[in-house]
CSV table of C-alpha atoms in Angstrom, one decimal:
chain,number,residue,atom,x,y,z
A,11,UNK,CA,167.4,107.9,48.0
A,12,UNK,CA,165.6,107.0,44.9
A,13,UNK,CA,165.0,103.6,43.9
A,14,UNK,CA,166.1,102.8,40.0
A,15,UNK,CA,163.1,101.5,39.0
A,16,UNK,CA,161.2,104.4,39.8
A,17,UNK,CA,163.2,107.0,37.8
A,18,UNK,CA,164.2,104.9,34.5
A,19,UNK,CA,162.9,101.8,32.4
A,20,UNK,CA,165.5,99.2,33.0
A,21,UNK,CA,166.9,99.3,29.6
A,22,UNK,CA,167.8,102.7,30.1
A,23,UNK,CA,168.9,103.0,33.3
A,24,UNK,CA,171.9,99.9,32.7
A,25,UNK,CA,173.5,101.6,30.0
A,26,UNK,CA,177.3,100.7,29.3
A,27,UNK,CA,178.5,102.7,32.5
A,28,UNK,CA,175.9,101.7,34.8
A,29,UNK,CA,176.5,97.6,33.9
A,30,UNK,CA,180.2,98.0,34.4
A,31,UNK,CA,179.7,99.9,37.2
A,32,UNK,CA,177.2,97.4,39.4
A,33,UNK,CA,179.4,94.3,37.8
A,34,UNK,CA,182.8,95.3,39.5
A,35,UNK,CA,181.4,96.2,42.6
A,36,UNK,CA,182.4,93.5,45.0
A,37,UNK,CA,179.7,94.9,47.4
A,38,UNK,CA,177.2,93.6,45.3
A,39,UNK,CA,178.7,90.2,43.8
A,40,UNK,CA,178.8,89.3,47.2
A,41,UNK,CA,174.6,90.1,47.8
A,42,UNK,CA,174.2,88.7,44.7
A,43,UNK,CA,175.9,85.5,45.4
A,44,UNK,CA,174.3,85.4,48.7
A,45,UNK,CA,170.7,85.9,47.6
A,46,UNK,CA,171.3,83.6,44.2
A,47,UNK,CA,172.6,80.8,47.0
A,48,UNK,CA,169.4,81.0,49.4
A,49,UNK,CA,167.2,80.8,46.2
A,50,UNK,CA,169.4,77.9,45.0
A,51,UNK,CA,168.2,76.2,48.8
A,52,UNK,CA,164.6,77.0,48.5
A,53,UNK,CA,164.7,75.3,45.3
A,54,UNK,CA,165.9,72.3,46.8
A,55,UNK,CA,166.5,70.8,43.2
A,56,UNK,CA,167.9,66.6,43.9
A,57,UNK,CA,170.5,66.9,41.0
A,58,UNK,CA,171.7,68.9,38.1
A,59,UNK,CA,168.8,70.6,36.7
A,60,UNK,CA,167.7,73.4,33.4
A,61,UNK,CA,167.2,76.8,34.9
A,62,UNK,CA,165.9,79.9,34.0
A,63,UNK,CA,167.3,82.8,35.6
A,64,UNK,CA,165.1,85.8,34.6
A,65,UNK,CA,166.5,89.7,34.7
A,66,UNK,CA,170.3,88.0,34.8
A,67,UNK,CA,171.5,91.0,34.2
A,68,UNK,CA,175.6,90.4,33.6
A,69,UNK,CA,175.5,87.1,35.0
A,70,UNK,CA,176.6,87.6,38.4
A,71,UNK,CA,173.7,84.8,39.8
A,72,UNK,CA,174.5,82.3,36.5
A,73,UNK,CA,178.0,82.4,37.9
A,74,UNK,CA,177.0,80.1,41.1
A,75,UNK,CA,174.6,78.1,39.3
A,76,UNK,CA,177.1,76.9,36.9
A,77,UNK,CA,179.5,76.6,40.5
A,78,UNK,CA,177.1,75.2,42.0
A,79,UNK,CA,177.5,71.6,43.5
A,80,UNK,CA,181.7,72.0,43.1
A,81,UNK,CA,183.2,72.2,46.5
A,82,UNK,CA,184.6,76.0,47.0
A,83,UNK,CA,187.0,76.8,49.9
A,84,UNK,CA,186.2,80.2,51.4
A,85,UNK,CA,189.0,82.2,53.4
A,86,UNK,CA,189.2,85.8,55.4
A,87,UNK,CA,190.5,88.7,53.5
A,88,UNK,CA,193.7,89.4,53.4
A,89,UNK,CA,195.6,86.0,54.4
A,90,UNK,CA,197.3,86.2,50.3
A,91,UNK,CA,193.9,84.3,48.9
A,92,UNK,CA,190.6,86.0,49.5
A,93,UNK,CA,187.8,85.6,47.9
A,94,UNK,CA,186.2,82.1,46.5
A,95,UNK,CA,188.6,79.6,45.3
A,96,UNK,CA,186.8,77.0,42.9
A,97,UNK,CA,189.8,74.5,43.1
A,98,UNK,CA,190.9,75.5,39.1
A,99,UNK,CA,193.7,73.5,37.9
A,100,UNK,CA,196.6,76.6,37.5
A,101,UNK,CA,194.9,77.0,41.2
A,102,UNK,CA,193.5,81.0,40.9
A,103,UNK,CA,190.4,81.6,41.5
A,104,UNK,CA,187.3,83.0,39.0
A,105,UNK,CA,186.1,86.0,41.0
A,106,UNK,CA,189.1,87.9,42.7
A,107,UNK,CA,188.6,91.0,42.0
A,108,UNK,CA,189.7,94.4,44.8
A,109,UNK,CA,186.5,95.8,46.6
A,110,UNK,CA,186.3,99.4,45.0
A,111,UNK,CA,184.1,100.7,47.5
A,112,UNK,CA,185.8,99.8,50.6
A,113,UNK,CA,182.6,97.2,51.3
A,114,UNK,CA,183.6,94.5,53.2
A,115,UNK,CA,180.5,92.1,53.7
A,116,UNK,CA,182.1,88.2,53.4
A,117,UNK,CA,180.2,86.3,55.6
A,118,UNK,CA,182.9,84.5,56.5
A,119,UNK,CA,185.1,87.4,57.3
A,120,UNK,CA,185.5,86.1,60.5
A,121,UNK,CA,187.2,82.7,59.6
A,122,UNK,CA,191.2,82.9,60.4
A,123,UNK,CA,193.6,83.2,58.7
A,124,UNK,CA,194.6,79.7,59.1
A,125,UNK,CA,191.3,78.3,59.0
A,126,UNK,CA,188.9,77.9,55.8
A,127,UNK,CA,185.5,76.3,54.8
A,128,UNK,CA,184.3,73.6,52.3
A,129,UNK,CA,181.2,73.8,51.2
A,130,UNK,CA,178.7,72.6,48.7
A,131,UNK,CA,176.6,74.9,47.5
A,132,UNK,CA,174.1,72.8,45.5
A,133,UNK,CA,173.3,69.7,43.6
A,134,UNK,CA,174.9,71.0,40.5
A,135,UNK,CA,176.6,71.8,38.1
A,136,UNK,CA,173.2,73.3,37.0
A,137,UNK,CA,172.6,74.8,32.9
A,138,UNK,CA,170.9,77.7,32.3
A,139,UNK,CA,169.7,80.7,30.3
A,140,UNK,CA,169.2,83.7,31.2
A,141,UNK,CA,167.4,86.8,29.7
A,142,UNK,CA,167.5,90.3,30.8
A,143,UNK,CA,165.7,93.6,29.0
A,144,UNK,CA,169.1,95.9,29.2
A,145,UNK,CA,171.6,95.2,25.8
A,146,UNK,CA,174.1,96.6,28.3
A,147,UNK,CA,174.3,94.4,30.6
A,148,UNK,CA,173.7,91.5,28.2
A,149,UNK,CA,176.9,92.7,26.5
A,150,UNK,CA,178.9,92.7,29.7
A,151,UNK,CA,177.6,88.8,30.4
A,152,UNK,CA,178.9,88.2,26.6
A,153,UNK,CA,182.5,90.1,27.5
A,154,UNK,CA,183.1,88.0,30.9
A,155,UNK,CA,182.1,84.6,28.9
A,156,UNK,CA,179.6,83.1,31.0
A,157,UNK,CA,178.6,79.8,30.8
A,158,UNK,CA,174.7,80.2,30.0
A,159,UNK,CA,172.8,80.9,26.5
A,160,UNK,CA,171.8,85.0,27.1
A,161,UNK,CA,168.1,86.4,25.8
A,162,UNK,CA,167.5,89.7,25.3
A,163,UNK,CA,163.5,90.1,26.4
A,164,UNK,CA,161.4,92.1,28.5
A,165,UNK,CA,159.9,89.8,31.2
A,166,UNK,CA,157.0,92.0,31.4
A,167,UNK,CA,156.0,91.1,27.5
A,168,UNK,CA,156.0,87.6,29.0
A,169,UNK,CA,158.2,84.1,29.0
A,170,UNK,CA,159.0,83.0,25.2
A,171,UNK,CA,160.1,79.4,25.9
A,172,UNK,CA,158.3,76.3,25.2
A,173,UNK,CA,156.4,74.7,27.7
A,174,UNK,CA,157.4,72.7,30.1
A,175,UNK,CA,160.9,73.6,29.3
A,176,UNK,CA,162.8,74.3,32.5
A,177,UNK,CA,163.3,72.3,35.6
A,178,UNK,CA,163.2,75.3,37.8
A,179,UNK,CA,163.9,79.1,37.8
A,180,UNK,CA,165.0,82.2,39.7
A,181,UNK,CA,164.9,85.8,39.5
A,182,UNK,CA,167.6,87.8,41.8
A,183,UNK,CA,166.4,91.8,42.3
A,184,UNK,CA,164.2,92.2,39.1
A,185,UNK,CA,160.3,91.4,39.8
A,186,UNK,CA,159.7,95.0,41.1
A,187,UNK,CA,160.7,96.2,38.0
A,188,UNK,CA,157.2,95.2,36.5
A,189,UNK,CA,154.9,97.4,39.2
A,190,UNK,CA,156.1,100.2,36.9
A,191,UNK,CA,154.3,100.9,33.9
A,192,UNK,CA,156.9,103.3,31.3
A,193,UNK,CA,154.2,103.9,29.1
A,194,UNK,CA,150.3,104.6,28.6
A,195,UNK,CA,149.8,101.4,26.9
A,196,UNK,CA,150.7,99.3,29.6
A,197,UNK,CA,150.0,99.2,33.7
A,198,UNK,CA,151.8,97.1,36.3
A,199,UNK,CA,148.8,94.1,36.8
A,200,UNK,CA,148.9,93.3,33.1
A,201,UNK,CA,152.8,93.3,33.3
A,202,UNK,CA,153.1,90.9,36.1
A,203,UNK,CA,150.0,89.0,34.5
A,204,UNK,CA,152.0,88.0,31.3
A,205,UNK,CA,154.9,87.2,33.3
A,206,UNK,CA,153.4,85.2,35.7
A,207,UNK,CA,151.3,83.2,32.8
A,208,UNK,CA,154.6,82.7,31.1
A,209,UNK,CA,156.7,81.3,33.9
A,210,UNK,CA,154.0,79.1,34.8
A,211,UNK,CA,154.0,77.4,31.3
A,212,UNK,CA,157.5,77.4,30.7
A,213,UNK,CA,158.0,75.8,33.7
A,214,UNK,CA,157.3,71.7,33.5
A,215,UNK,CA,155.2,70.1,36.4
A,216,UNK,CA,155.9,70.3,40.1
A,217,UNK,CA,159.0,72.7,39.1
A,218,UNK,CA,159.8,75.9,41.4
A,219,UNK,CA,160.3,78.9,40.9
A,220,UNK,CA,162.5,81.5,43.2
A,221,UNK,CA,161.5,85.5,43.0
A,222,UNK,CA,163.8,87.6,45.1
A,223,UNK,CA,162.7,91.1,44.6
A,224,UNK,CA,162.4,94.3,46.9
A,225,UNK,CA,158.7,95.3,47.4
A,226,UNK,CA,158.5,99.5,47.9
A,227,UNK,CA,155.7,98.4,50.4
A,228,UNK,CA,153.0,96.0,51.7
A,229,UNK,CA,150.7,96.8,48.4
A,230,UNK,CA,153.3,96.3,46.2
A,231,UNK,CA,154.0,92.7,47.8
A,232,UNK,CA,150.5,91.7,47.2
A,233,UNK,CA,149.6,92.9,43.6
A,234,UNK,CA,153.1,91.1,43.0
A,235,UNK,CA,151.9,87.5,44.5
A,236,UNK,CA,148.5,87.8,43.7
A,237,UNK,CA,149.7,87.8,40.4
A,238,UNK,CA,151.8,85.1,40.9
A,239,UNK,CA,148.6,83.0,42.8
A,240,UNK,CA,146.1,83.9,39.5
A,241,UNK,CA,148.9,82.3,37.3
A,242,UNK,CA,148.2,79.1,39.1
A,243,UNK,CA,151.3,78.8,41.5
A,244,UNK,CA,151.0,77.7,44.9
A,245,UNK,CA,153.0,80.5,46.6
A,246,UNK,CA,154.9,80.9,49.8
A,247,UNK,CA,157.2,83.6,51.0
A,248,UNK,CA,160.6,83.7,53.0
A,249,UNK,CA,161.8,86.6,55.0
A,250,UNK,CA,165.5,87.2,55.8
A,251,UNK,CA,166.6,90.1,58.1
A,252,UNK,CA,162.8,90.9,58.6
A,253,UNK,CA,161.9,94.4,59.9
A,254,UNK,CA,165.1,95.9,58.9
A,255,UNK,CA,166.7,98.0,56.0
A,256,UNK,CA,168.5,94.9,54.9
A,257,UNK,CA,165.5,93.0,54.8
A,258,UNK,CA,165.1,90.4,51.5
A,259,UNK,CA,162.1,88.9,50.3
A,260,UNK,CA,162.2,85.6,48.6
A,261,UNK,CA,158.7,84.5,46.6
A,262,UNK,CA,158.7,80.8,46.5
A,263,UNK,CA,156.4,79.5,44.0
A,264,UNK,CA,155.8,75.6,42.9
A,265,UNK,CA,153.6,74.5,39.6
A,266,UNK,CA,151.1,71.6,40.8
A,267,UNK,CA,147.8,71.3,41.6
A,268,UNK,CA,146.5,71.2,45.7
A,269,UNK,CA,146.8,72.8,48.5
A,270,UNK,CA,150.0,71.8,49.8
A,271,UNK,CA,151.8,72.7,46.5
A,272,UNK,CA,153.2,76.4,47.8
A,273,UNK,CA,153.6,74.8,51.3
A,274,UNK,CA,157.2,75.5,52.0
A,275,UNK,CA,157.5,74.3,55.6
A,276,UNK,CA,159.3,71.1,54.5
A,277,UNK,CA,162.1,73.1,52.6
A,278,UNK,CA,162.7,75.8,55.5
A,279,UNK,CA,162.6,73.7,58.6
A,280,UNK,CA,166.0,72.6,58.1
A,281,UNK,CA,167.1,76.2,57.9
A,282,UNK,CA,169.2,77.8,60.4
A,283,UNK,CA,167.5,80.9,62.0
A,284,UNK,CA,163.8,80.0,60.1
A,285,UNK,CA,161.0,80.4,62.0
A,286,UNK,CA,158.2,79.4,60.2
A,287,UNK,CA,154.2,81.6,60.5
A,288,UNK,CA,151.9,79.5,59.6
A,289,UNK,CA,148.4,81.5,59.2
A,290,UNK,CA,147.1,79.7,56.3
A,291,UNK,CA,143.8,78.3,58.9
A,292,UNK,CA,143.5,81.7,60.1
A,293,UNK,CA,143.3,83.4,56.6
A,294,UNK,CA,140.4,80.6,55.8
A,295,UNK,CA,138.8,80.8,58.4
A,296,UNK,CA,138.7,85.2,57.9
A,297,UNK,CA,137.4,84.3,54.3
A,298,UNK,CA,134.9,82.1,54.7
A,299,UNK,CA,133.3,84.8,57.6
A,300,UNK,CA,133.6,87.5,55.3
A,301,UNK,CA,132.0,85.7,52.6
A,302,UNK,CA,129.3,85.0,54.6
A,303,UNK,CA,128.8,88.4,56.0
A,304,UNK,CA,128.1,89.6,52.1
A,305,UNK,CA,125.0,89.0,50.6
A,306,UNK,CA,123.7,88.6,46.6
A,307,UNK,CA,122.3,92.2,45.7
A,308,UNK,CA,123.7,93.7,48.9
A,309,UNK,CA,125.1,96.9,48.5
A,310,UNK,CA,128.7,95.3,49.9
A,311,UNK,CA,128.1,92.7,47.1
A,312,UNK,CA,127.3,95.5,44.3
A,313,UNK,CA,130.6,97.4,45.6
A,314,UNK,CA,132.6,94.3,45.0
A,315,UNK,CA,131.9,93.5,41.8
A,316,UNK,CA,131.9,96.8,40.4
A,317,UNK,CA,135.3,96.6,42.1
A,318,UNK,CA,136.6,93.3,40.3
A,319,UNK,CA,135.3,94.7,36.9
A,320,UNK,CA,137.2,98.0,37.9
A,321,UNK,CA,140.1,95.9,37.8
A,322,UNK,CA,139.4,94.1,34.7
A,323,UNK,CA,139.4,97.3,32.8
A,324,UNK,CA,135.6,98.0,32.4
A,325,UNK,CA,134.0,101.0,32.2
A,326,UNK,CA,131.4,101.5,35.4
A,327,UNK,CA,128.1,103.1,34.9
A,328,UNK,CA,126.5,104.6,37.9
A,329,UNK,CA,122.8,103.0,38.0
A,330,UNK,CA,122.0,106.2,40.4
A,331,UNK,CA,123.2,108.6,37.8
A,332,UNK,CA,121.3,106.8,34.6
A,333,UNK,CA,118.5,106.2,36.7
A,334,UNK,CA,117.9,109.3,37.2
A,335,UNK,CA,117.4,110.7,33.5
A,336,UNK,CA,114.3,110.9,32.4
A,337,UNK,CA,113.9,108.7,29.2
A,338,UNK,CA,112.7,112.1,27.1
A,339,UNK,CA,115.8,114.1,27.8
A,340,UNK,CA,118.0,111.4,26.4
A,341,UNK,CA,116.1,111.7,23.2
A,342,UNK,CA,115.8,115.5,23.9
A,343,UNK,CA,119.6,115.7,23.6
A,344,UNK,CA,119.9,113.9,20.8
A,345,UNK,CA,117.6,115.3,18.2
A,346,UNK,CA,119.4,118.5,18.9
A,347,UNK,CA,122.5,116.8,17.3
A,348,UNK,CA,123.1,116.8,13.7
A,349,UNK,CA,125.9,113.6,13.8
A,350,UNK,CA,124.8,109.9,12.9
A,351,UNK,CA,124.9,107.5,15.5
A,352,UNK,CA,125.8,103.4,15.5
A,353,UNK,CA,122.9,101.9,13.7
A,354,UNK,CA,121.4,98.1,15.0
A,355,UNK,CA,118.5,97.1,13.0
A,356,UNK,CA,115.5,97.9,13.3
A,357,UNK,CA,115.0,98.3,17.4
A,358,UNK,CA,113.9,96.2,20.1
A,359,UNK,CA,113.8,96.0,23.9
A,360,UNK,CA,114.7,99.1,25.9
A,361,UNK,CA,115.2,101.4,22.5
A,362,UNK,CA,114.1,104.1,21.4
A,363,UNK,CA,113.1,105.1,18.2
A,364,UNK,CA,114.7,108.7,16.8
A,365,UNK,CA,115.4,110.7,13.6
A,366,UNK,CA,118.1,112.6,12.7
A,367,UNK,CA,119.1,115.0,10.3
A,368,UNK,CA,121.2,112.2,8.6
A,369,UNK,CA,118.5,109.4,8.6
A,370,UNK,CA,117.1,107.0,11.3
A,371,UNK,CA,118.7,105.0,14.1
A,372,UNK,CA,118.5,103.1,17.0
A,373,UNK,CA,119.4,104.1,20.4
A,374,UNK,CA,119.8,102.3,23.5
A,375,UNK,CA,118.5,104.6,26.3
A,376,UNK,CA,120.5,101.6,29.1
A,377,UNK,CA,123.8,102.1,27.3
């Protein structure tokens, strides 16, 4: 099966159907609320705090941030009150809706019926905005009257809030998006660049920021936090349900300055079924012997940076291939042309002096 992002941009593929259609499934309120809850714990905000919640699509994960912190009672299915029940005053519940697909993924399905859990799920009520690139589903958020302020943007064209504006942020399902470039004009690093560089400043110091997306593989995973590192976050990532079709990855980033400022350890250890990999000495250690191993001039070094300007956009010359032309057949090849070429004065090191039918120029045989 294909994945969405890599048929349609995401404006197009959440048209009107499509947004209705993944806002009444209760398969995936259910992941959604799941996912936009272990963000909310990674975050580990100490109060009520101003988040951004980037590609919100309908609203599904502003939902629990504006629950968030009330005490909800969660019960199995079918003992006459499924579903969450945030303790309203006429006493019904916000999100009962019937499972149209049959789905039945509670996490708590196993609770009796005479049995139920409180829970806090956060030190909220938190505010938020949100912005998505699909009018559709921006226009389904509007029609179920959620709480936050809605933006319609492309994340990939960057972050258009002041800096130092939110206390924290998440994105639930939407990163991947940007390794998909819908037109000439644009390509996945420069995508994620502005994005990155956007969060970073609209985000004020020692905020966090929570990235759950669905890498296609293990390239796709490192382009997406490299990105995220060359911002200037501190980075660390959380696995759930590693090695399996249900697997989730959560990109935990913090804005500060150190090296401890992506260390998560503190915020997971608490976690039920965490175990934390620590291979940050490792990695160092494997750095500093490879930079050691390459030499200035080396071939290894010349590869490298014709490498890094590769990915800067440059154009590479082979030095083999200009090398070896003779200096004459440059000039050989371009008397024979009748068209003007760029002029720069009147010469100097490494040009060479030529005439044309259209008057007299310079021309640098190195270029």
């Amino acid at each position: 099966m294909s994945r969405p992002e890599d048929t349609l941009a995401a404006d197009i593929h959440y048209d009107d159907t499509e947004a209705r259609k993944y806002t009444t499934s209760s398969r995936i309120q259910n992941v959604q609320a799941s996912m936009t809850r272990r963000a909310l714990e990674l975050l580990d905000l100490p109060g009520p705090s101003f988040i951004l919640d980037v590609g919100c699509g309908s609203g599904l994960s502003g939902e629990i941030l504006t629950r968030s912190g009330t005490s909800i009672r969660r019960r199995r299915k079918g003992d006459g009150s499924a579903g969450v029940d945030d303790n309203n005053d006429d006493g019904t519940a916000d999100d009962e809706k019937d499972d149209d697909d049959g789905d039945d993924e509670s996490e708590y399905s196993g609770v009796s019926d005479d049995d139920s859990i409180e829970e806090e799920i956060g030190n909220g009520p938190h505010v938020w905005v949100g912005m998505d690139v699909s009018p559709s589903m921006l226009d389904v958020a509007l029609q179920r009257d959620v709480e936050g302020d809605l933006l319609l943007a492309d994340m990939g064209q960057g972050v258009p809030f002041r800096a130092g504006s939110f206390d924290a942020a998440i994105s639930i399902s939407a990163v991947q998006w940007l390794c998909n470039a819908e037109s000439s004009d644009t390509s996945p690093q420069g995508r994620l660049s502005r994005f990155f560089n956007g969060l970073y400043a609209s985000l004020r110091r020692g905020g966090r920021a929570v990235c759950q997306f669905y890498p296609k593989n293990d390239t796709q995973r490192a382009m997406i936090t490299q990105a995220a590192v060359r911002a200037g976050f501190g980075a660390g990532i959380l696995e759930d349900d590693p090695g399996t079709k249900n697997m989730k990855v959560y990109l935990v980033l913090t804005v500060g300055s150190g090296a401890s400022s992506g260390d998560i350890t503190g915020v997971v250890s608490n976690m039920d079924g965490v175990d934390i990999l620590d291979d940050r000495g490792a990695r160092a250690q494997n750095g500093r012997v490879k930079n050691k191993q390459i030499k200035k001039g080396s071939k290894a070094w010349i590869a490298k940076k014709k490498e890094q300007m590769e990915r800067k956009g440059k154009a590479i010359v082979s030095m083999v291939a200009a090398s070896s032309r003779r200096p004459h057949n440059w000039l050989m090849s371009l008397s024979q042309r009748n068209s003007s070429y760029w002029v720069s004065g009147q010469g100097g090191l490494g040009g060479a002096s030529y005439d044309t039918d259209e008057g007299g120029g310079i021309y640098d045989a190195w270029q």
